[in-house]
Short mmCIF file of C-alpha atoms in Angstrom, two decimals:
data_model
loop_
_atom_site.label_atom_id
_atom_site.label_comp_id
_atom_site.label_asym_id
_atom_site.label_seq_id
_atom_site.Cartn_x
_atom_site.Cartn_y
_atom_site.Cartn_z
CA UNK A 97 32.25 24.73 4.91
CA UNK A 98 34.92 22.22 5.79
CA UNK A 99 34.69 19.31 3.33
CA UNK A 100 36.52 16.61 5.35
CA UNK A 101 36.50 15.42 8.94
CA UNK A 102 32.81 16.13 9.52
CA UNK A 103 29.93 14.01 10.73
CA UNK A 104 27.15 14.70 8.24
CA UNK A 105 23.44 13.86 8.22
CA UNK A 106 21.85 13.80 4.75
CA UNK A 107 18.08 13.38 4.45
CA UNK A 108 16.69 11.77 1.33
CA UNK A 109 19.91 9.77 1.15
CA UNK A 110 18.41 6.67 -0.41
CA UNK A 111 18.43 7.90 -3.99
CA UNK A 112 19.27 10.67 -6.44
CA UNK A 113 21.12 13.77 -5.30
CA UNK A 114 21.12 12.69 -1.65
CA UNK A 115 22.74 9.34 -2.41
CA UNK A 116 25.43 10.92 -4.59
CA UNK A 117 26.20 13.66 -2.06
CA UNK A 118 26.57 10.96 0.58
CA UNK A 119 29.03 8.99 -1.57
CA UNK A 120 31.10 12.06 -2.46
CA UNK A 121 31.31 13.45 1.07
CA UNK A 122 32.13 9.99 2.42
CA UNK A 123 34.95 9.66 -0.12
CA UNK A 124 36.40 12.94 1.16
CA UNK A 125 36.82 11.48 4.65
CA UNK A 126 33.57 12.32 6.40
CA UNK A 127 31.36 10.14 8.56
CA UNK A 128 27.99 10.21 6.79
CA UNK A 129 24.55 9.25 8.06
CA UNK A 130 21.82 8.91 5.44
CA UNK A 131 18.18 9.21 6.46
CA UNK A 132 14.98 8.41 4.63
CA UNK A 133 11.79 6.39 4.61
CA UNK A 134 12.95 3.27 2.77
CA UNK A 135 15.37 1.12 4.75
CA UNK A 136 16.27 -1.00 1.72
CA UNK A 137 17.28 2.05 -0.34
CA UNK A 138 19.37 3.42 2.54
CA UNK A 139 21.15 0.10 2.93
CA UNK A 140 22.01 0.19 -0.77
CA UNK A 141 23.54 3.63 -0.28
CA UNK A 142 25.79 2.54 2.59
CA UNK A 143 26.67 -0.93 1.28
CA UNK A 144 30.42 -1.55 1.44
CA UNK A 145 31.19 1.88 2.87
CA UNK A 146 32.75 1.87 6.32
CA UNK A 147 31.90 5.02 8.20
CA UNK A 148 28.54 5.44 6.51
CA UNK A 149 25.37 4.77 8.50
CA UNK A 150 21.62 4.72 7.88
CA UNK A 151 18.61 5.74 9.93
CA UNK A 152 14.97 5.60 8.90
CA UNK A 153 13.10 8.88 9.14
CA UNK A 154 9.60 9.99 8.18
CA UNK A 155 9.89 13.70 7.40
CA UNK A 156 6.11 14.10 7.65
CA UNK A 157 5.99 13.01 11.29
CA UNK A 158 7.13 15.58 13.89
CA UNK A 159 7.35 12.94 16.63
CA UNK A 160 9.53 10.76 14.39
CA UNK A 161 11.80 13.72 13.65
CA UNK A 162 12.24 14.46 17.35
CA UNK A 163 12.95 10.80 18.13
CA UNK A 164 15.40 10.55 15.25
CA UNK A 165 17.26 13.64 16.45
CA UNK A 166 17.63 12.17 19.94
CA UNK A 167 18.95 8.88 18.55
CA UNK A 168 21.33 10.64 16.19
CA UNK A 169 22.90 12.72 18.91
CA UNK A 170 23.24 9.70 21.17
CA UNK A 171 24.87 7.60 18.45
CA UNK A 172 26.82 10.37 16.70
CA UNK A 173 27.62 13.16 19.19
CA UNK A 174 30.15 14.65 16.75
CA UNK A 175 27.38 15.50 14.25
CA UNK A 176 28.19 18.96 12.89
CA UNK A 177 26.63 19.15 9.40
CA UNK A 178 22.98 18.79 8.40
CA UNK A 179 21.99 18.55 4.74
CA UNK A 180 18.22 18.94 4.32
CA UNK A 181 17.78 17.21 0.97
CA UNK A 182 14.57 15.16 1.25
CA UNK A 183 11.76 16.38 -0.97
CA UNK A 184 8.87 15.33 -3.19
CA UNK A 185 7.35 16.73 -6.39
CA UNK A 186 3.75 16.22 -7.51
CA UNK A 187 1.91 17.42 -10.61
CA UNK A 188 -1.20 19.47 -9.82
CA UNK A 189 -4.14 20.78 -11.85
CA UNK A 190 -5.23 24.14 -10.42
CA UNK A 191 -8.09 24.65 -12.89
CA UNK A 192 -10.64 22.68 -10.87
CA UNK A 193 -11.39 21.76 -7.25
CA UNK A 194 -9.32 18.77 -6.15
CA UNK A 195 -8.16 16.73 -3.21
CA UNK A 196 -5.34 18.74 -1.59
CA UNK A 197 -3.54 15.72 -0.16
CA UNK A 198 -0.58 16.06 -2.53
CA UNK A 199 -0.24 19.79 -1.91
CA UNK A 200 -0.32 19.35 1.86
CA UNK A 201 2.11 16.43 1.74
CA UNK A 202 4.50 18.52 -0.35
CA UNK A 203 4.48 21.43 2.10
CA UNK A 204 5.00 19.13 5.08
CA UNK A 205 7.86 17.20 3.47
CA UNK A 206 9.66 19.99 1.62
CA UNK A 207 9.23 22.87 4.08
CA UNK A 208 8.04 21.79 7.51
CA UNK A 209 10.34 18.76 7.49
CA UNK A 210 13.56 20.78 7.16
CA UNK A 211 12.27 23.38 9.62
CA UNK A 212 11.45 20.71 12.20
CA UNK A 213 14.70 18.78 11.78
CA UNK A 214 16.83 21.91 11.92
CA UNK A 215 14.95 23.00 15.02
CA UNK A 216 15.57 19.64 16.68
CA UNK A 217 19.32 19.79 16.02
CA UNK A 218 20.15 23.48 16.14
CA UNK A 219 21.16 23.74 19.79
CA UNK A 220 23.60 20.88 19.30
CA UNK A 221 24.95 22.25 16.01
CA UNK A 222 25.47 25.72 17.46
CA UNK A 223 27.97 24.25 19.92
CA UNK A 224 29.88 22.13 17.38
CA UNK A 225 33.05 23.21 15.58
CA UNK A 226 32.73 23.87 11.84
CA UNK A 227 28.96 23.45 11.97
CA UNK A 228 26.87 23.90 8.85
CA UNK A 229 23.30 23.53 7.62
CA UNK A 230 22.76 22.98 3.89
CA UNK A 231 19.23 23.43 2.57
CA UNK A 232 18.51 21.96 -0.86
CA UNK A 233 16.05 24.18 -2.69
CA UNK A 234 15.65 24.35 -6.49
CA UNK A 235 15.98 26.63 -9.48
CA UNK A 236 12.17 26.42 -9.47
CA UNK A 237 12.18 28.49 -6.28
CA UNK A 238 12.99 31.47 -8.52
CA UNK A 239 11.11 30.69 -11.75
CA UNK A 240 8.11 28.39 -11.15
CA UNK A 241 6.96 25.49 -13.29
CA UNK A 242 3.20 25.82 -13.58
CA UNK A 243 2.33 22.14 -13.30
CA UNK A 244 4.23 21.76 -10.01
CA UNK A 245 2.94 24.83 -8.15
CA UNK A 246 3.18 23.62 -4.55
CA UNK A 247 6.62 22.13 -5.10
CA UNK A 248 7.85 25.46 -6.47
CA UNK A 249 6.18 27.38 -3.64
CA UNK A 250 7.71 25.08 -1.02
CA UNK A 251 11.19 25.60 -2.44
CA UNK A 252 10.69 29.37 -2.66
CA UNK A 253 9.64 29.35 0.99
CA UNK A 254 12.66 27.25 1.96
CA UNK A 255 14.91 29.72 0.13
CA UNK A 256 13.43 32.59 2.15
CA UNK A 257 13.67 30.60 5.37
CA UNK A 258 17.33 29.85 4.61
CA UNK A 259 18.09 33.57 4.29
CA UNK A 260 16.64 34.22 7.74
CA UNK A 261 18.38 31.18 9.20
CA UNK A 262 21.72 32.39 7.83
CA UNK A 263 21.27 35.83 9.35
CA UNK A 264 20.27 34.53 12.78
CA UNK A 265 23.06 31.93 12.93
CA UNK A 266 25.80 34.24 11.68
CA UNK A 267 29.01 33.46 13.51
CA UNK A 268 27.62 30.21 14.94
CA UNK A 269 26.56 27.91 12.11
CA UNK A 270 27.33 28.29 8.41
CA UNK A 271 24.14 28.20 6.34
CA UNK A 272 24.37 27.20 2.68
CA UNK A 273 21.72 26.86 -0.01
CA UNK A 274 22.12 24.26 -2.76
CA UNK A 275 19.73 25.06 -5.63
CA UNK A 276 19.78 22.37 -8.34
CA UNK A 277 18.44 22.85 -11.85
CA UNK A 278 16.54 20.01 -13.50
CA UNK A 279 18.66 16.92 -12.81
CA UNK A 280 18.17 13.44 -14.23
CA UNK A 281 16.88 11.69 -11.11
CA UNK A 282 13.59 9.97 -10.34
CA UNK A 283 12.20 12.92 -8.36
CA UNK A 284 9.36 12.60 -10.83
CA UNK A 285 8.78 9.35 -12.77
CA UNK A 286 10.66 9.47 -16.06
CA UNK A 287 12.83 12.42 -15.08
CA UNK A 288 16.04 10.37 -15.11
CA UNK A 289 15.91 10.22 -18.90
CA UNK A 290 14.61 13.71 -19.64
CA UNK A 291 16.47 15.63 -22.33
CA UNK A 292 17.80 19.04 -21.37
CA UNK A 293 18.27 18.09 -17.71
CA UNK A 294 21.77 17.78 -16.23
CA UNK A 295 22.99 14.26 -15.70
CA UNK A 296 23.35 13.42 -12.04
CA UNK A 297 27.11 12.93 -12.44
CA UNK A 298 27.55 16.32 -14.11
CA UNK A 299 25.56 18.05 -11.40
CA UNK A 300 27.40 16.38 -8.54
CA UNK A 301 30.84 17.09 -10.06
CA UNK A 302 30.08 20.79 -10.43
CA UNK A 303 28.34 21.10 -7.05
CA UNK A 304 31.18 19.39 -5.17
CA UNK A 305 33.70 21.70 -6.85
CA UNK A 306 31.70 24.66 -5.52
CA UNK A 307 31.52 23.13 -2.03
CA UNK A 308 35.33 22.91 -2.07
CA UNK A 309 35.81 26.61 -2.81
CA UNK A 310 37.16 28.72 0.04
CA UNK A 311 35.14 30.36 1.31
CA UNK A 312 32.23 28.12 0.34
CA UNK A 313 29.61 30.14 -1.55
CA UNK A 314 26.48 30.90 0.45
CA UNK A 315 24.55 29.60 -2.57
CA UNK A 316 25.78 26.57 -4.50
CA UNK A 317 24.68 27.39 -8.05
CA UNK A 318 25.84 25.24 -10.94
CA UNK A 319 25.97 26.98 -14.30
CA UNK A 320 22.72 25.50 -15.60
CA UNK A 321 20.65 26.92 -12.74
CA UNK A 322 22.02 30.47 -12.83
CA UNK A 323 19.62 31.75 -15.55
CA UNK A 324 16.72 30.82 -13.24
CA UNK A 325 18.34 32.15 -10.07
CA UNK A 326 19.15 35.52 -11.63
CA UNK A 327 16.22 35.87 -14.07
CA UNK A 328 14.55 38.64 -12.10
CA UNK A 329 17.79 40.49 -11.39
CA UNK A 330 18.72 40.35 -15.07
CA UNK A 331 15.28 41.57 -16.15
CA UNK A 332 14.66 38.26 -17.90
CA UNK A 333 11.92 36.80 -15.73
CA UNK A 334 9.06 36.88 -18.26
CA UNK A 335 11.17 35.19 -20.91
CA UNK A 336 12.47 32.62 -18.41
CA UNK A 337 9.04 31.60 -17.17
CA UNK A 338 7.71 31.35 -20.72
CA UNK A 339 10.64 29.20 -21.87
CA UNK A 340 10.52 26.96 -18.79
CA UNK A 341 6.81 26.28 -19.12
CA UNK A 342 7.09 25.58 -22.84
CA UNK A 343 9.27 22.52 -22.19
#
């Protein structure tokens, strides 16, 4: 993936990993558009940065995604990189019947949202030079955390979808998977101070170094996530799931 001279859309750009990716790619000389629900948070991301733009987007609403795609292509016809970063995590108790609102919202946001947005932009991207789609999954796609079952399932599904997308777009659009470990963001309340998680700065530094490699790895895997990614291959899955769920 070319790291400069792109026009990049980053969903979930109002906070956490999305905000930091936006700042780093902008600093490398890219035009960056951040998208998300909260206009105020997006404006904080772009404040003082010429060549960075914001657009509100509800990833749960297919009509809003289609309308956003049309506006994006009208305003930024050079768009050539999509980073599907927006996502939510909810704790769930599977031991009793419950309202499935959180589970359904998670699937729609984390899986259907990226599928719908990629679908809305793919014809355009396929005709752009140096085009790329980056899907942000998680180390939990490979070793699940029991109290976040739908989140883990949604990221596992997005990983699988990314593999198929890469195969179908071979030679047209580069498809990259970014799989973070636990990072100190507010994905879940209190997570930004959780011991044992990577600091956001540490994660971004290592991830951006991997993005700059030539060729760019098909999977951006910082060191801390590799034990999860390769647990099954290394015949360490049972130990990994036990250790993860003991935290």
